[in-house]
C-alpha positions as MATLAB code, in Angstrom:
seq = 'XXXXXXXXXXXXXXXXXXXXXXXXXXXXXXXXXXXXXXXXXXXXXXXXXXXXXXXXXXXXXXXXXXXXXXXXXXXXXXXXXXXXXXXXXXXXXXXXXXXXXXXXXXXXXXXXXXXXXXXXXXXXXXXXXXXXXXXXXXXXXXXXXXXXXXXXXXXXXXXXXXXXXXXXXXXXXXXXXXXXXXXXXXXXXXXXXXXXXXXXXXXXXXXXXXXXXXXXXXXXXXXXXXXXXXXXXXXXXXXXXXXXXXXXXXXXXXXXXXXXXXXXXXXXXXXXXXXXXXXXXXXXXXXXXXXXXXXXXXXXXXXXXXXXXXXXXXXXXXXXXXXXXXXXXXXXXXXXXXXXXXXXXXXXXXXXXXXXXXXXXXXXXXXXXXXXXXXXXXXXXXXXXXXXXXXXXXXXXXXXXXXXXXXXXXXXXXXXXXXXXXXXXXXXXXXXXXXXXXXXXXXXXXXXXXXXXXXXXXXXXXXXXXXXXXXXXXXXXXXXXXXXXXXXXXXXXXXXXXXXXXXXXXXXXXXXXXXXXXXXXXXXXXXXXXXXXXXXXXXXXXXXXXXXXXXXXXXXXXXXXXXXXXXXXXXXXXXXXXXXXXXXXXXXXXXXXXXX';
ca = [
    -288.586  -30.076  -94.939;
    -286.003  -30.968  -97.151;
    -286.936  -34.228  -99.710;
    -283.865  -37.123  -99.970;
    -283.701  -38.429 -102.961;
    -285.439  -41.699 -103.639;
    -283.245  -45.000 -103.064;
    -283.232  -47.561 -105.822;
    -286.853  -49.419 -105.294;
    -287.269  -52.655 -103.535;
    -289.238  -55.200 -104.765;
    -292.795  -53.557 -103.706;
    -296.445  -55.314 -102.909;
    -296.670  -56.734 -106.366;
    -296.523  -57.146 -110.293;
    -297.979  -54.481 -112.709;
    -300.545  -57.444 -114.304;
    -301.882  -57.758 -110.359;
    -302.103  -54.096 -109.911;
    -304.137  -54.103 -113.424;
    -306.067  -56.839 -112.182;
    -306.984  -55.219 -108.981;
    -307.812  -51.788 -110.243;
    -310.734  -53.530 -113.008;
    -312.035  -54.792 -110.144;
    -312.927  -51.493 -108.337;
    -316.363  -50.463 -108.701;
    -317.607  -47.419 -109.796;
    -319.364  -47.144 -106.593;
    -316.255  -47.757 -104.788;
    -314.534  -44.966 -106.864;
    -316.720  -42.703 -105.993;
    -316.305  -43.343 -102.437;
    -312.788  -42.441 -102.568;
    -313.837  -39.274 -104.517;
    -316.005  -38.286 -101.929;
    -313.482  -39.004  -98.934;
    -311.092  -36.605 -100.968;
    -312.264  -33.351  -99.091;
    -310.041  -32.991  -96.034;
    -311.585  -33.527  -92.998;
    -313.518  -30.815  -91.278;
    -312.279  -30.015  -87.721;
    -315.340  -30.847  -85.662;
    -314.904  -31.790  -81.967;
    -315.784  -35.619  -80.806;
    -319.230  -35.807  -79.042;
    -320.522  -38.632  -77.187;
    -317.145  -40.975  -78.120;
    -313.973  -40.711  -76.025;
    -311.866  -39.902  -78.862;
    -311.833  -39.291  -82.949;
    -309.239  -41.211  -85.597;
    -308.731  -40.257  -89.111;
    -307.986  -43.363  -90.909;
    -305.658  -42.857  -94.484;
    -305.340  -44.858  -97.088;
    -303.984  -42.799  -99.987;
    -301.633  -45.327 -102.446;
    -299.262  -43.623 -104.872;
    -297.856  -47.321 -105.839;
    -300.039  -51.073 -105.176;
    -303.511  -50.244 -104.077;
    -304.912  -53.211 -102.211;
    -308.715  -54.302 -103.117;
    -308.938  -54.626  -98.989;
    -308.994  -51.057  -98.289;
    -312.220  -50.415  -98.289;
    -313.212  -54.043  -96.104;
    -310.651  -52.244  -93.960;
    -312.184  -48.581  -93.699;
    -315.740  -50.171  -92.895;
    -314.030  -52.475  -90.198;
    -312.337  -49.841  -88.567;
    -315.746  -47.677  -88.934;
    -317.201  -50.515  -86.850;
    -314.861  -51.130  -84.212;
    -314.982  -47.637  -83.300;
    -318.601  -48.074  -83.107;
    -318.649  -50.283  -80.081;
    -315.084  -49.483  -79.255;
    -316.267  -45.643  -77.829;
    -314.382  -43.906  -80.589;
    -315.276  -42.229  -83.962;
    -313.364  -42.697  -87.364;
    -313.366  -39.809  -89.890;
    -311.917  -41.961  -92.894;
    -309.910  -39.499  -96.103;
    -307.175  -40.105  -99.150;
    -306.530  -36.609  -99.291;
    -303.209  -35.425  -98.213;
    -304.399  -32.189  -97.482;
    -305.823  -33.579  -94.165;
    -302.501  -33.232  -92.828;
    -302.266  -29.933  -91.589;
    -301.643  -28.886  -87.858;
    -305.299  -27.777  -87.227;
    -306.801  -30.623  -88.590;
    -304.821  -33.312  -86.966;
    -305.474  -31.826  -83.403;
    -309.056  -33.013  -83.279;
    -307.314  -36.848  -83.361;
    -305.891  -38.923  -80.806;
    -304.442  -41.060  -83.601;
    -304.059  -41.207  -87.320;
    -304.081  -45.014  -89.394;
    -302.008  -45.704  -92.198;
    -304.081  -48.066  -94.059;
    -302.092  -50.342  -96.740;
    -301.195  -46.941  -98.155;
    -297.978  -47.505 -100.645;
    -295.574  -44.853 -102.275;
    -294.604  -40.906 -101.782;
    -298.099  -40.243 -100.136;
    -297.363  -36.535  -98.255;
    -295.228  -33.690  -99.528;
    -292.265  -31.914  -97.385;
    -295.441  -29.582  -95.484;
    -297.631  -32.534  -94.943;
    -294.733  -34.671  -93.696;
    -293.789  -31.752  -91.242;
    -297.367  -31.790  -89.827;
    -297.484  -35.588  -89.586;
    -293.779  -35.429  -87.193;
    -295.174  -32.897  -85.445;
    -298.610  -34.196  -84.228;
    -296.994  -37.857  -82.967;
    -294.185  -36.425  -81.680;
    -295.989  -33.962  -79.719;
    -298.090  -36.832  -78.238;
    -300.276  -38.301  -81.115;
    -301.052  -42.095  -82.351;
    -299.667  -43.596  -85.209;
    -301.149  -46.696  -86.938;
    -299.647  -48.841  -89.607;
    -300.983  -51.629  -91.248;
    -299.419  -53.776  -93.640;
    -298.347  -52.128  -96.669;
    -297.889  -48.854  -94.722;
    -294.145  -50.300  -94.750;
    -294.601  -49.825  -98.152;
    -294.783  -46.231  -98.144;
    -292.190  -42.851  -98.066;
    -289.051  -44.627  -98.486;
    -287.608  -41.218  -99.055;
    -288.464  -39.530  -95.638;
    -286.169  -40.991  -92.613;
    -288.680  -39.947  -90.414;
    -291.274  -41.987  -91.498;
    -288.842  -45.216  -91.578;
    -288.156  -44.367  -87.756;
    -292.111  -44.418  -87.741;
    -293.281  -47.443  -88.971;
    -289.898  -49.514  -87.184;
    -289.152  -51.000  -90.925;
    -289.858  -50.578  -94.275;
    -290.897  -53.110  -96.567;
    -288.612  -55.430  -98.809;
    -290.358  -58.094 -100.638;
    -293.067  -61.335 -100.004;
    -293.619  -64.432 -100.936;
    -297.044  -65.570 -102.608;
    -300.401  -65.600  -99.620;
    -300.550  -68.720  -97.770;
    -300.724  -70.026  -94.477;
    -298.351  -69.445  -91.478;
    -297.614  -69.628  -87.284;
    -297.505  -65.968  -85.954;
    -296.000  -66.541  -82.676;
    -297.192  -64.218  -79.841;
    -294.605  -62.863  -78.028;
    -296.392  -60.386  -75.739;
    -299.871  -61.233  -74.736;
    -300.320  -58.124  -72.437;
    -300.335  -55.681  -75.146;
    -304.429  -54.795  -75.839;
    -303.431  -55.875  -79.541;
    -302.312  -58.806  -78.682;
    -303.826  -60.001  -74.847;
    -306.549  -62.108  -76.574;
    -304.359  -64.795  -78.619;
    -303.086  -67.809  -77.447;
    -298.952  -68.390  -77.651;
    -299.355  -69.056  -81.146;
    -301.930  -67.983  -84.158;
    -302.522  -70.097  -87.405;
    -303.622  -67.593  -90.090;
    -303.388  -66.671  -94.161;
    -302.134  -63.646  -95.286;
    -299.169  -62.339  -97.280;
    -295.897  -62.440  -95.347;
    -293.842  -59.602  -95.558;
    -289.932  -59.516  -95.181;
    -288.455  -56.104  -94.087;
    -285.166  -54.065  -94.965;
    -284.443  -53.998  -91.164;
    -285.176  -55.619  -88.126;
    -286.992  -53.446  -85.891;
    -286.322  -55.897  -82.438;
    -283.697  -52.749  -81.536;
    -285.723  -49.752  -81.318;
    -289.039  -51.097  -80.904;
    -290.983  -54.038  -78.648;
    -291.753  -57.131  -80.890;
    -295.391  -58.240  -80.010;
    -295.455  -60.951  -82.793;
    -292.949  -62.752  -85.039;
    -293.897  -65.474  -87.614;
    -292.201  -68.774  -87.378;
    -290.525  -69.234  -90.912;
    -290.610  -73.004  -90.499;
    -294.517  -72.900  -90.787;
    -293.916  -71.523  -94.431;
    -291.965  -70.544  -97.631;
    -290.189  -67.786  -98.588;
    -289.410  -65.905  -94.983;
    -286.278  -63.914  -95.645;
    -285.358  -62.695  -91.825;
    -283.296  -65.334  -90.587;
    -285.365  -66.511  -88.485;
    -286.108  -63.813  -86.130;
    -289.364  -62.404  -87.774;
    -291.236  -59.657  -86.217;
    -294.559  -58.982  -87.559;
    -296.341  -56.732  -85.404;
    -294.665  -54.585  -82.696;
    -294.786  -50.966  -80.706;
    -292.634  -48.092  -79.732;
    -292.937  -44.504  -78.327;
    -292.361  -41.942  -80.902;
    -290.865  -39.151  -78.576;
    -294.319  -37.787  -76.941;
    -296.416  -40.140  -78.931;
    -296.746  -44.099  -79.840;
    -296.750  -45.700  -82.918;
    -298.117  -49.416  -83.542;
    -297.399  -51.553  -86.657;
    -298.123  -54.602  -88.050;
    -297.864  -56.639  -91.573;
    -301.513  -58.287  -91.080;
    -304.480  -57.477  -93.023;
    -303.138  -57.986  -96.823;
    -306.630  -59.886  -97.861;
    -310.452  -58.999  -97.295;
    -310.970  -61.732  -95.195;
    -308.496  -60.448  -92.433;
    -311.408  -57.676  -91.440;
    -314.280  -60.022  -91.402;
    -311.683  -62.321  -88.822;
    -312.450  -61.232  -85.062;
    -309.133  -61.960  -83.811;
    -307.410  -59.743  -86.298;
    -310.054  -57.089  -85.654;
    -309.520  -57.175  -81.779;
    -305.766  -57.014  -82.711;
    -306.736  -53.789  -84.825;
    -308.778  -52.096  -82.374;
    -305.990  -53.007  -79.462;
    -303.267  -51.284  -81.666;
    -305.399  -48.647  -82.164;
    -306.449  -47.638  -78.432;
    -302.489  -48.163  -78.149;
    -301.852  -45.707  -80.137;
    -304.802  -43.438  -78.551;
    -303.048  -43.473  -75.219;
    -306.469  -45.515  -74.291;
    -304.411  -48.707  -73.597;
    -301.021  -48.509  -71.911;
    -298.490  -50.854  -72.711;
    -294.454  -50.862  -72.182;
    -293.422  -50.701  -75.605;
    -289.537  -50.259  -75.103;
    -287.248  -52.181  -76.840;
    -286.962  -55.844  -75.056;
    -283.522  -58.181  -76.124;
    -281.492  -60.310  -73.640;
    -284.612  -61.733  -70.625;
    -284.678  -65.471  -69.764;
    -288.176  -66.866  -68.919;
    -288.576  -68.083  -65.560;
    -292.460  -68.864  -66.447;
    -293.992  -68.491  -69.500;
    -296.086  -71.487  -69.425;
    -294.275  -74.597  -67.221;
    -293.616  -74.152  -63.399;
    -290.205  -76.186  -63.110;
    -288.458  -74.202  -60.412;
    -291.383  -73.161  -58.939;
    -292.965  -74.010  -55.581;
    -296.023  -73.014  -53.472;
    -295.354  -71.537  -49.723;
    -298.422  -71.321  -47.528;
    -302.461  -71.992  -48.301;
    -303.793  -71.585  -51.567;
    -302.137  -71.979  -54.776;
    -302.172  -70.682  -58.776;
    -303.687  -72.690  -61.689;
    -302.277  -73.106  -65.034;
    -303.628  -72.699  -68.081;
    -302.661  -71.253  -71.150;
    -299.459  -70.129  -70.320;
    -301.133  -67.846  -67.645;
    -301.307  -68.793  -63.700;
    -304.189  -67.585  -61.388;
    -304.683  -67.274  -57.763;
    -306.880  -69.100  -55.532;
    -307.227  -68.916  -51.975;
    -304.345  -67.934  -49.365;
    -302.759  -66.157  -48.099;
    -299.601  -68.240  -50.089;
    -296.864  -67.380  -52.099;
    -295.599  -69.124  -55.250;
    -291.849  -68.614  -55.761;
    -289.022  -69.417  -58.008;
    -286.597  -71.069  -56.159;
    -283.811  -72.674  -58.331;
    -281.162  -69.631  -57.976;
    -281.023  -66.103  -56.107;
    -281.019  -62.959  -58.037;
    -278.897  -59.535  -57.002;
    -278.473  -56.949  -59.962;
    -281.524  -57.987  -62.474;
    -284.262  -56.589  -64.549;
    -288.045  -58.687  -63.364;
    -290.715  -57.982  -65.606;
    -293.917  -60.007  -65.749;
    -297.376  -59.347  -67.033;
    -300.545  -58.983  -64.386;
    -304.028  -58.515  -64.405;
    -306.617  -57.820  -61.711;
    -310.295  -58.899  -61.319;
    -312.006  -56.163  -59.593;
    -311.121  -54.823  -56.495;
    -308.191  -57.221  -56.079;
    -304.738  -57.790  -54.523;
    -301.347  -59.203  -54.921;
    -298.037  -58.399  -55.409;
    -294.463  -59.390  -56.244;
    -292.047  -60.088  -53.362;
    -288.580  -59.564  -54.300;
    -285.061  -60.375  -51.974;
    -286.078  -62.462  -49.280;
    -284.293  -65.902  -48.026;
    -285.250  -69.314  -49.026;
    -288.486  -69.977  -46.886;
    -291.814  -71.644  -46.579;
    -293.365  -69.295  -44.799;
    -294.806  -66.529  -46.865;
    -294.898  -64.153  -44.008;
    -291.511  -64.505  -42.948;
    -290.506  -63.314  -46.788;
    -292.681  -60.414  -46.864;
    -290.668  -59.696  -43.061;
    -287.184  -60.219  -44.826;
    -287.861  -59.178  -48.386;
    -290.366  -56.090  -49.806;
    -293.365  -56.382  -51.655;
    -294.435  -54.568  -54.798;
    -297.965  -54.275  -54.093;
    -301.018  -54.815  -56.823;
    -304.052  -53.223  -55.124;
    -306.954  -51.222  -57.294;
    -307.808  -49.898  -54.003;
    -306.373  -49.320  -51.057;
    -304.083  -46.754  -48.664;
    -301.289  -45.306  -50.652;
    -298.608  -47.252  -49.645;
    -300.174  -50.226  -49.988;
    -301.944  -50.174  -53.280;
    -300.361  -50.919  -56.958;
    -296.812  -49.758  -57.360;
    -296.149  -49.310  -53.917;
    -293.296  -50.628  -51.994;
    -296.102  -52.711  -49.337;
    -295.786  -50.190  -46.342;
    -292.857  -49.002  -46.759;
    -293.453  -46.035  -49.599;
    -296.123  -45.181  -51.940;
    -295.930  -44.657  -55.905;
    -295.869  -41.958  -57.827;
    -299.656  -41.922  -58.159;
    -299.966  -39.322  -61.052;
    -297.195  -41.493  -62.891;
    -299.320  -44.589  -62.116;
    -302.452  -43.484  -62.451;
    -301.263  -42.121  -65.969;
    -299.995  -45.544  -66.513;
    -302.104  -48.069  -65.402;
    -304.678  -50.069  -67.366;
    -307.998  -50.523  -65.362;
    -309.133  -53.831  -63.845;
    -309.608  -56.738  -66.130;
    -306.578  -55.664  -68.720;
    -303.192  -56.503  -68.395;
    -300.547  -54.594  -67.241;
    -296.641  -55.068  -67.072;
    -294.185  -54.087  -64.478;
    -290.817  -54.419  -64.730;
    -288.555  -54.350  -61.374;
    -285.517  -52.743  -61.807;
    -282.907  -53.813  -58.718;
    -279.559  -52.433  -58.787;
    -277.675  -52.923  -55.782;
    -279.997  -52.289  -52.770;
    -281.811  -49.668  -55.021;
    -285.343  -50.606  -56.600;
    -287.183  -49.230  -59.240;
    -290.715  -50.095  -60.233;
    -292.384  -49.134  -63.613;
    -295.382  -49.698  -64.781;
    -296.313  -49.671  -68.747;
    -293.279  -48.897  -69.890;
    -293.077  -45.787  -66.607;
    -291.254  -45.132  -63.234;
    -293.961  -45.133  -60.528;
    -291.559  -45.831  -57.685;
    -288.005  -45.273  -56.694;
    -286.963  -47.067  -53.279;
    -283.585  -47.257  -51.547;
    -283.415  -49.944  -48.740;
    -281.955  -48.900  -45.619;
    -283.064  -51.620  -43.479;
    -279.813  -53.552  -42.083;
    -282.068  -56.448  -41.421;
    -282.699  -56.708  -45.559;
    -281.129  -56.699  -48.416;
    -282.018  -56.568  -52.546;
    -278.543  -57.669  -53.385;
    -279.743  -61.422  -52.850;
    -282.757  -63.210  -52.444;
    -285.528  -65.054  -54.292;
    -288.792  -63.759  -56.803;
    -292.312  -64.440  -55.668;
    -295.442  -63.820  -56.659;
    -298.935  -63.506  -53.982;
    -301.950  -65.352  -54.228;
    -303.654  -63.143  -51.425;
    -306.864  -65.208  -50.574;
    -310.587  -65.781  -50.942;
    -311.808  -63.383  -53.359;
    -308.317  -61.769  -54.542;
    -308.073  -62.967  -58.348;
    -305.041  -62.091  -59.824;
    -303.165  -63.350  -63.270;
    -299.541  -63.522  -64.267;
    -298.312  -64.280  -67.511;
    -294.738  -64.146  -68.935;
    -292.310  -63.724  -65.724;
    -288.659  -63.143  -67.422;
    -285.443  -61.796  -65.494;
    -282.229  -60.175  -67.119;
    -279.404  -59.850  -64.833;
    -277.172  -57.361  -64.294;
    -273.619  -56.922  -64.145;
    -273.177  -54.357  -61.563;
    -275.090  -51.999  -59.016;
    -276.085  -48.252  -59.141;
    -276.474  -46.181  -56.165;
    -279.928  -44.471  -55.598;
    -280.049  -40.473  -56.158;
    -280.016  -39.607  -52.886;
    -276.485  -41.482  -52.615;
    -273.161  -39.470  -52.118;
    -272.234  -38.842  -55.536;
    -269.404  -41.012  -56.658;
    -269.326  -43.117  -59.578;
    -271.350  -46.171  -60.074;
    -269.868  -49.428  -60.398;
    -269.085  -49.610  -64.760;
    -268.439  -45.226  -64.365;
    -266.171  -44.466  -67.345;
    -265.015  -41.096  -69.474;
    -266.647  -40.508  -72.374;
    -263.916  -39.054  -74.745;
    -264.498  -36.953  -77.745;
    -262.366  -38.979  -81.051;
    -262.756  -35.546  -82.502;
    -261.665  -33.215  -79.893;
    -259.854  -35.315  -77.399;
    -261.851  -34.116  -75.001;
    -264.240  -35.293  -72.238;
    -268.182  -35.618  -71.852;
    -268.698  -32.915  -69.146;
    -271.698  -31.696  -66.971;
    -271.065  -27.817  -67.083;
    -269.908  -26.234  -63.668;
    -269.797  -30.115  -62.267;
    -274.106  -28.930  -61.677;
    -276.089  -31.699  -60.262;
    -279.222  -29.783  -61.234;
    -282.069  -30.525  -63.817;
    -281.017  -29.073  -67.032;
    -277.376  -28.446  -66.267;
    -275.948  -28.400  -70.087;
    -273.194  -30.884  -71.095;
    -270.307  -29.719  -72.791;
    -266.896  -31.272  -73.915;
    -264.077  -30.299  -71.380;
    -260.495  -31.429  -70.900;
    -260.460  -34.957  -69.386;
    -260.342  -34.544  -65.275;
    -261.279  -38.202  -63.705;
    -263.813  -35.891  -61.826;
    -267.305  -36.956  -61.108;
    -269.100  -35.145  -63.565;
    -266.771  -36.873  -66.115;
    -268.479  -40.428  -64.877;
    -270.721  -42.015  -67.360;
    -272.591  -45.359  -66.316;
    -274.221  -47.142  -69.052;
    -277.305  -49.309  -67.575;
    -279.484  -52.144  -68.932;
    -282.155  -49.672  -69.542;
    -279.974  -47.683  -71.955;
    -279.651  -45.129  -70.162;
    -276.053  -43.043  -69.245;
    -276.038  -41.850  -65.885;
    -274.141  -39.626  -63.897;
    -273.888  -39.128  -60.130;
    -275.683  -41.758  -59.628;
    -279.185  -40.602  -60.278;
    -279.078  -37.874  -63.108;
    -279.590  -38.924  -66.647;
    -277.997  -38.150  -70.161;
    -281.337  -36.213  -71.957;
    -282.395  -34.863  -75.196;
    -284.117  -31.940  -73.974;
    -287.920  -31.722  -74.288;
    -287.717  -34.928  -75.646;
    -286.935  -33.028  -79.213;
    -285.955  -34.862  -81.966;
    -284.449  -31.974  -84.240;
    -281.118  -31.207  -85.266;
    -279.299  -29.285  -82.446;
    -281.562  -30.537  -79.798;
    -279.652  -29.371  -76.726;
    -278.287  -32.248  -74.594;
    -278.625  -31.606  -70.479;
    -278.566  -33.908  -67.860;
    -281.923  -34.543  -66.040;
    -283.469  -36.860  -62.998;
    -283.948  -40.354  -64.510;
    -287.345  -41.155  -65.614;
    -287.099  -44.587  -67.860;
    -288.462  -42.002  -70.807;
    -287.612  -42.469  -74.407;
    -285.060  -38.797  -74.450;
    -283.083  -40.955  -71.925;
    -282.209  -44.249  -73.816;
    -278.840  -44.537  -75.615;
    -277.096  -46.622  -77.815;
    -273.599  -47.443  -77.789;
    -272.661  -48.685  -81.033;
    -269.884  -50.655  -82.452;
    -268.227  -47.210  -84.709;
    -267.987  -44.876  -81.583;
    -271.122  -43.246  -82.525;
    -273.610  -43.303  -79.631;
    -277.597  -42.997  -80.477;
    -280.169  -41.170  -78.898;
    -283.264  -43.547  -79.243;
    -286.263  -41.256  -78.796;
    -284.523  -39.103  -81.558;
    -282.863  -41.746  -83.929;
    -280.062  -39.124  -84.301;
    -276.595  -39.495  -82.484;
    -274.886  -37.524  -79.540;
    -273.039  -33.825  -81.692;
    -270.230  -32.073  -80.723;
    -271.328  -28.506  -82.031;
    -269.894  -27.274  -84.953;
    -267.551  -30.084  -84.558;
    -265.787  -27.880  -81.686;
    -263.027  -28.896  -80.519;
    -262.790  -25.721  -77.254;
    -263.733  -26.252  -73.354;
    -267.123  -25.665  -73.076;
    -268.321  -26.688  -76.253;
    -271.456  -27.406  -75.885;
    -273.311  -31.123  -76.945;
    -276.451  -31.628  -78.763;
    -278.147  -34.309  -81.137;
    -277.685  -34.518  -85.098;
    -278.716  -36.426  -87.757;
    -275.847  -39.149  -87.908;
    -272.839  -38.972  -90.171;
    -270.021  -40.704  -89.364;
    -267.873  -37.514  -88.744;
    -265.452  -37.450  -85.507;
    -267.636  -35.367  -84.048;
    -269.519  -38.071  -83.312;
    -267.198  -40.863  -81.946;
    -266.874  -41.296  -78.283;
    -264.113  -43.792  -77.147;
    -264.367  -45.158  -73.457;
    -261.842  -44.519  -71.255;
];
């Protein structure tokens, strides 16, 4: 891999008299810790624990006096946490062969150039192809000269004010990191301010409120811990755990041990990028109102079932085109569900008649049980049972209604794709509920939020005309048109540039999930999920995966988000039958795409 040349330095962790200070205060024993932890890492299978992580901590800049509080508290949360931690600051541990025996590797408070061009290469190519990555705190503080790695971590550090105290503000409390905190968090550390915020390519699970203390430098919006996929893989980060005292904190260890299952694949969690939802509860029930027996408590921002069979529903407006996500979680062998497009009504029965229900089962017939459509059609249970977290974590759906089509994923997945047919019902307008089921069925919610949509997409199985939105994609370079190759409506078909022709295979429909779609149900995707230059570019059922999330930016470029790298004309061709694939970006005309 090629090396880019290093960009002027930011303001890093801290002064040369601290880094002096520091360093006299490392023991000999600790030094010879690290000397002994220099041998890479044996490839030896895991035994009795579910899975192995190597844990890093190499600094070529700022070494922080917490590492080793850190390596011991990550030694002892894999301890009862079913997992073993092989723990190393030699680079040399990153190497194909050796990375394979972990599910996920942590970057702890390294700083600097830590890997060379081979190293790096090995590192891309175990998350990518499906491995964990772990950052903690001044791991944003660490190759500023490989792209990748900035793509990584979701932002690199810029600078901090002095350690004092400050309101993190929990913005997901699903997340296994983060599921155990109340709304907000009280805590000391040292407060870092990024080049970038990361809101745009990754899900914000914290962000510090920067009235709570001085010298936050992001305007405001402050993330501070967040997630994303990393094409096959996951990557968790977060700015915590500057100071000793963090790992001897339980809260921050549970947070450490949550991001780390996360980035396992032990704990599922819908890390895509969240901007635009409006809370309809996220704490106070204005709006809402209980039809039938039973009812929900209230407490700490989370309601509960009781009794039933009732419904609680939000009945201040209707919703047509939207995005519903919410958080749930079972207690044993439980059930509820989300009812979706039915009339105002006080009888819960008469909505689950009129409207459909998105079941939440952990047991039952397969089209009634979680991510069903209640009785009408199963999930895809190999997609959900890939996705879901067991009874007694949280999970997330989000409900994805486009016209009378509705989607249902799970963790971040598509479990279920239904079409309604039934004249007597209709997903273009109703109200949101939520099941308490009865006696015995415990079920939580927590943070119920709705985006809605501006228009309506047929489902796959529709004729294949345009969607509502359908527009050319045209080449600034070329002058020509975004094409499916031979007008194929099969998996793979490559896309090309071709003269413009108004024809269907010409129609691009950019949805809320950033995805492009054409015909209705075929999606704009990077091939194998790839993130290299020339990555071929095909067209492929949609699936809600990272390979099949654009962005549409402001210059004409347009972004493949699993990649980071923008939508190529080859060569910068400007023939029929070019064919399109992904490159690094560089402002050429090859890249520009105007609407039309």
């Amino acid at each position: 891999m090629l090396r880019h040349p290093t960009p002027a330095a930011p303001a890093r962790d801290a002064g040369a008299g601290r880094k002096a200070s520091v360093l006299r205060r490392l023991s000999v024993t600790a030094a010879a810790a690290l000397v002994a932890t220099a041998a890479a890492i044996p490839a030896v299978p895991a035994q009795a624990a579910a899975f192995k992580v190597l844990v890093f901590s190499k600094t070529a800049g700022f070494r922080h006096d917490s590492i080793p509080a850190g390596v011991q508290a990550i030694r002892d949360l894999g301890a009862t946490g079913d997992f073993t931690v092989d723990a190393t600051e030699d680079s040399a541990a990153f190497n194909s062969a050796n990375l394979a025996q972990y599910k996920a590797v942590v970057f702890l408070s390294t700083t600097g150039d830590v890997l060379n061009a081979t190293q790096q290469t090995a590192l891309q190519s175990y998350v990518d192809g499906g491995g964990g990555y772990v950052g903690v705190h001044s791991a944003a503080d660490t190759e500023y000269d490989w792209p990748y790695y900035g793509q990584l971590v979701g932002a690199w550090f810029n600078n901090h004010p002095a350690i004092q105290r400050a309101t993190v503000r929990n913005e997901d409390r699903a997340h296994a990191a983060t599921a155990h905190l109340g709304a907000t968090w009280s805590r000391t550390d040292e407060w870092y301010n990024y080049r970038t915020n990361p809101r745009s390519t990754a899900k914000v699970l914290q962000n510090l409120d920067e009235g709570s203390y001085s010298g936050g430098g992001m305007g405001g919006d402050h993330p501070i811990t967040w997630c994303h996929a990393q094409s096959s893989g996951r990557a968790f980060y977060t700015g915590l755990g500057h100071t000793q005292e963090s790992y001897a904190d339980p809260a921050f260890r549970t947070l450490l041990v949550g991001g780390i299952r996360y980035a396992a694949g032990a704990a599922k969690a819908d890390c895509r990028p969240e901007t635009g939802y409006t809370a309809l509860y996220n704490g106070s029930t204005a709006g809402w109102s209980q039809a039938g027996p039973g009812s929900f408590t209230n407490t700490d921002a989370t309601l509960t079932s009781q009794g039933g069979m009732g419904m609680l529903w939000y009945g201040t407006k209707e919703f047509g085109s939207y995005s519903l996500k919410l958080d749930w979680r079972l207690t044993g062998d439980s059930n509820s569900g989300v009812i979706v497009g039915f009339p105002a009504t006080s009888d819960p029965n008469a909505a689950l008649d009129t409207g459909y229900e998105v079941q939440i089962d952990a047991t039952d017939t397969p089209d009634k049980t979680t991510g069903a459509i209640y009785g009408v059609k199963a999930a895809d249970t190999a997609a959900r049972d890939a996705a879901l977290n067991p009874p007694g974590q949280w999970n997330t759906y989000e409900l994805l209604v486009e016209g009378e089509r509705l989607q249902v994923f799970l963790n971040g997945t598509k479990i279920n794709d239904f079409t309604n047919t039934d004249p007597v019902r209709s997903l273009q307008q109703g109200y949101i509920g939520i099941q308490n089921h009865g006696s015995g069925d415990v079920v939580s919610f927590r943070n119920i939020r709705i985006k809605e949509l501006g228009g309506a997409s047929p489902s796959p199985s529709a004729t294949p005309t345009p969607p509502g939105g359908a527009t050319a994609l045209k080449g600034v370079g070329s002058g020509r048109c975004l094409d499916v190759s031979g007008a194929s409506q099969s998996n793979g078909a490559q896309v090309q540039i071709w003269d413009c022709n108004g024809q269907n295979n010409q129609k691009w429909t950019p949805t809320s999930a950033g995805e492009l779609r054409v015909y209705g149900g075929k999606c704009l995707d990077v091939t194998g999920a790839g993130t290299a230059d020339g990555t071929a570019v095909t067209i492929w059922d949609c699936n809600g995966q990272n390979n099949q999330k654009w962005r549409l930016n402001a210059d004409g470029s347009v972004t493949a988000v699993g990649a980071n790298k923008c939508l190529n004309v080859s060569g910068s061709g400007t023939a029929n039958g070019t064919r399109v694939n992904i490159w690094t970006c560089n402002g050429q005309n090859s890249q520009k795409w105007t609407r039309s």
